[in-house]
């Protein structure tokens, strides 16, 4: 489980800037749903998700862990198990409490984390998008959208399940070419909270005993 967490967060799954050799295809209905969700999230001062993060093989989840995600503008904080990722608008900080390590890097446009909302931006350039009808997800009659990479990027396909009434994501499933699966199921959503002003700040003084590597 920890290896998969590390690959998903600390390593950052490569899901962008792959270039493509064929025309991108985006279904109009699916695009409207995704754009409506994006506009809804962007209209909020900040957002909070509590979710379960599941991993497994061959499409079957066999382990789950709780996770939390905060975002405000382009800044975010994501935490799963003992691994935390912070983006302060300038640099990405991957913090591993178990190994007592921090890696710091500039976002390079060619990778992104697997988060509750990352595909709302990456789908626009990197994926063919289809609308697959309705599916019951945890009691929600959700719209089912499938993303397929325009060009090989290690991902076979991504499923996004949407509550179109609330304009919120219910669940994400990411299926890799190596048969790995990673699933985020939203358990709780809050918006426009009063957040600690240092929520998205990396304080080096709190990690004096950590090995900090700037990439």
Coordinates of C-alpha atoms in Angstrom, one line a residue:
X1 CA 0.0 0.0 0.0
X2 CA 2.7 2.5 0.9
X3 CA 4.5 1.9 -2.4
X4 CA 1.4 2.7 -4.3
X5 CA 0.8 5.8 -2.2
X6 CA 4.3 6.9 -2.8
X7 CA 3.9 6.4 -6.6
X8 CA 0.6 8.3 -6.6
X9 CA 1.6 11.3 -4.5
X10 CA 5.4 11.6 -3.9
X11 CA 6.3 10.4 -7.4
X12 CA 3.4 12.2 -9.1
X13 CA 1.7 10.2 -11.8
X14 CA 2.6 11.5 -15.3
X15 CA -0.7 12.6 -16.8
X16 CA 0.0 15.7 -18.8
X17 CA 2.0 17.2 -21.6
X18 CA 2.5 14.0 -23.4
X19 CA 1.8 15.4 -26.9
X20 CA -0.5 13.8 -29.3
X21 CA -0.6 12.6 -32.9
X22 CA -4.4 12.5 -33.4
X23 CA -7.3 14.8 -33.0
X24 CA -8.8 14.9 -29.5
X25 CA -12.4 13.8 -29.2
X26 CA -14.6 15.3 -26.4
X27 CA -18.2 14.5 -26.1
X28 CA -20.3 17.7 -25.8
X29 CA -22.5 16.4 -22.9
X30 CA -19.5 15.2 -20.9
X31 CA -17.7 18.5 -21.5
X32 CA -20.6 20.5 -20.2
X33 CA -20.8 18.4 -17.1
X34 CA -17.1 18.7 -16.4
X35 CA -17.1 22.4 -17.2
X36 CA -20.1 23.0 -14.8
X37 CA -18.2 21.2 -12.0
X38 CA -15.1 23.2 -12.7
X39 CA -17.0 26.5 -12.6
X40 CA -18.7 25.5 -9.4
X41 CA -15.4 24.7 -7.6
X42 CA -13.7 27.8 -9.0
X43 CA -16.5 30.0 -7.6
X44 CA -15.6 28.9 -4.1
X45 CA -13.1 30.7 -1.8
X46 CA -11.8 27.2 -0.8
X47 CA -12.9 23.6 -0.9
X48 CA -12.4 20.6 1.4
X49 CA -12.8 16.9 0.7
X50 CA -12.7 14.0 3.0
X51 CA -12.3 10.8 1.0
X52 CA -11.3 7.2 1.0
X53 CA -8.4 6.2 -1.2
X54 CA -8.4 2.7 -2.5
X55 CA -5.8 0.7 -4.4
X56 CA -5.7 -2.7 -6.0
X57 CA -5.1 -4.7 -9.1
X58 CA -7.1 -5.8 -12.1
X59 CA -9.8 -3.3 -11.3
X60 CA -10.4 -4.6 -7.8
X61 CA -9.7 -2.4 -4.8
X62 CA -8.3 -4.5 -1.9
X63 CA -7.0 -1.7 0.4
X64 CA -8.4 1.6 1.4
X65 CA -7.1 4.5 3.6
X66 CA -8.7 7.8 4.5
X67 CA -7.5 11.0 2.9
X68 CA -8.1 14.8 3.1
X69 CA -7.7 17.5 0.5
X70 CA -7.9 21.3 0.8
X71 CA -7.7 23.7 -2.0
X72 CA -7.9 27.5 -2.5
X73 CA -7.2 28.9 -5.9
X74 CA -4.2 27.0 -7.3
X75 CA -2.9 26.1 -3.9
X76 CA -3.7 22.7 -2.3
X77 CA -2.8 20.3 0.5
X78 CA -3.4 16.5 0.1
X79 CA -2.8 13.9 2.8
X80 CA -3.1 10.2 2.6
X81 CA -1.6 7.9 5.3
X82 CA 1.8 9.3 6.3
X83 CA 2.4 11.1 3.1
X84 CA 1.4 14.8 2.5
X85 CA 1.7 17.0 -0.5
X86 CA 1.5 20.8 -0.4
X87 CA 1.5 23.2 -3.3
X88 CA 2.0 26.8 -2.2
X89 CA 1.5 28.2 -5.7
X90 CA 5.2 28.1 -6.5
X91 CA 6.7 24.8 -5.3
X92 CA 5.4 21.2 -4.5
X93 CA 6.4 19.8 -1.2
X94 CA 6.2 16.0 -0.8
X95 CA 6.4 15.1 2.9
X96 CA 6.9 11.5 4.0
X97 CA 6.6 11.2 7.8
X98 CA 7.5 7.5 7.8
X99 CA 10.8 8.0 6.1
X100 CA 11.3 11.5 7.5
X101 CA 12.0 12.9 4.0
X102 CA 10.8 16.0 2.1
X103 CA 11.3 16.5 -1.6
X104 CA 10.8 20.0 -3.1
X105 CA 10.2 20.6 -6.7
X106 CA 8.8 23.2 -9.2
X107 CA 5.8 22.0 -11.1
X108 CA 7.0 21.2 -14.6
X109 CA 3.7 20.9 -16.5
X110 CA 4.3 17.2 -17.2
X111 CA 3.0 15.6 -14.0
X112 CA 0.2 16.0 -11.6
X113 CA -1.1 14.4 -8.5
X114 CA -4.1 12.1 -8.4
X115 CA -6.5 14.4 -6.5
X116 CA -10.2 14.8 -6.2
X117 CA -10.1 17.5 -9.0
X118 CA -6.9 17.3 -11.0
X119 CA -8.7 15.8 -14.1
X120 CA -10.9 18.9 -14.3
X121 CA -8.0 20.7 -15.9
X122 CA -6.0 17.9 -17.6
X123 CA -8.8 16.4 -19.5
X124 CA -9.0 19.5 -21.7
X125 CA -5.7 18.7 -23.5
X126 CA -4.7 15.1 -22.8
X127 CA -7.8 12.9 -23.0
X128 CA -10.6 11.8 -25.2
X129 CA -13.8 12.2 -23.3
X130 CA -17.0 10.1 -23.6
X131 CA -20.4 10.2 -21.7
X132 CA -21.3 6.7 -20.6
X133 CA -24.8 7.3 -19.1
X134 CA -25.9 7.0 -15.5
X135 CA -24.6 4.8 -12.7
X136 CA -25.6 4.4 -9.0
X137 CA -22.6 5.4 -6.9
X138 CA -23.1 5.3 -3.1
X139 CA -26.8 6.1 -3.5
X140 CA -26.2 8.9 -6.1
X141 CA -27.6 8.6 -9.6
X142 CA -24.3 9.8 -11.0
X143 CA -23.3 10.8 -14.6
X144 CA -20.5 8.4 -15.8
X145 CA -17.7 10.0 -17.8
X146 CA -14.7 8.1 -19.3
X147 CA -11.4 9.7 -20.1
X148 CA -9.0 7.8 -22.4
X149 CA -5.4 9.2 -23.0
X150 CA -4.9 10.7 -26.4
X151 CA -1.4 9.3 -26.3
X152 CA 0.2 6.6 -24.0
X153 CA 0.9 8.0 -20.6
X154 CA 0.8 5.0 -18.3
X155 CA -2.9 5.3 -17.8
X156 CA -5.5 3.0 -19.5
X157 CA -8.5 5.1 -18.7
X158 CA -10.1 7.2 -15.9
X159 CA -13.7 7.1 -14.8
X160 CA -15.3 10.2 -13.3
X161 CA -18.7 9.9 -11.5
X162 CA -20.5 13.2 -11.1
X163 CA -23.5 14.4 -9.1
X164 CA -24.7 16.8 -11.7
X165 CA -27.4 18.3 -9.4
X166 CA -24.9 19.4 -6.9
X167 CA -22.2 19.9 -9.6
X168 CA -19.7 17.8 -7.5
X169 CA -17.5 14.8 -8.1
X170 CA -18.6 11.6 -6.3
X171 CA -15.8 9.2 -7.3
X172 CA -12.7 8.9 -9.5
X173 CA -11.2 5.7 -10.7
X174 CA -7.8 5.6 -12.4
X175 CA -6.8 2.4 -14.2
X176 CA -3.2 1.9 -15.2
X177 CA -1.7 0.0 -18.1
X178 CA 0.0 -2.2 -15.5
X179 CA -3.4 -3.2 -14.1
X180 CA -3.1 -1.0 -11.0
X181 CA -6.2 0.8 -9.9
X182 CA -6.5 3.8 -7.7
X183 CA -9.9 5.1 -6.5
X184 CA -11.0 8.3 -4.7
X185 CA -14.5 8.2 -3.2
X186 CA -15.7 11.5 -1.8
X187 CA -17.1 11.1 1.7
X188 CA -17.6 14.7 2.8
X189 CA -17.4 18.0 1.0
X190 CA -17.2 21.5 2.5
X191 CA -16.6 24.9 1.0
X192 CA -15.8 28.5 1.9
X193 CA -14.4 27.6 5.4
X194 CA -12.2 29.8 7.5
X195 CA -8.8 28.2 7.0
X196 CA -5.5 28.7 8.8
X197 CA -3.6 31.3 6.8
X198 CA -0.6 29.0 6.9
X199 CA -2.6 26.0 5.5
X200 CA -0.6 26.0 2.3
X201 CA 2.8 27.1 3.7
X202 CA 5.7 24.7 4.2
X203 CA 7.4 25.6 7.5
X204 CA 10.9 24.2 7.3
X205 CA 11.3 24.6 11.1
X206 CA 8.8 21.9 11.7
X207 CA 11.0 19.4 9.8
X208 CA 14.4 19.9 11.3
X209 CA 15.1 16.2 11.6
X210 CA 13.9 15.4 8.1
X211 CA 16.1 15.0 5.0
X212 CA 15.0 17.8 2.7
X213 CA 15.9 17.4 -1.0
X214 CA 15.4 20.2 -3.6
X215 CA 15.0 18.7 -7.0

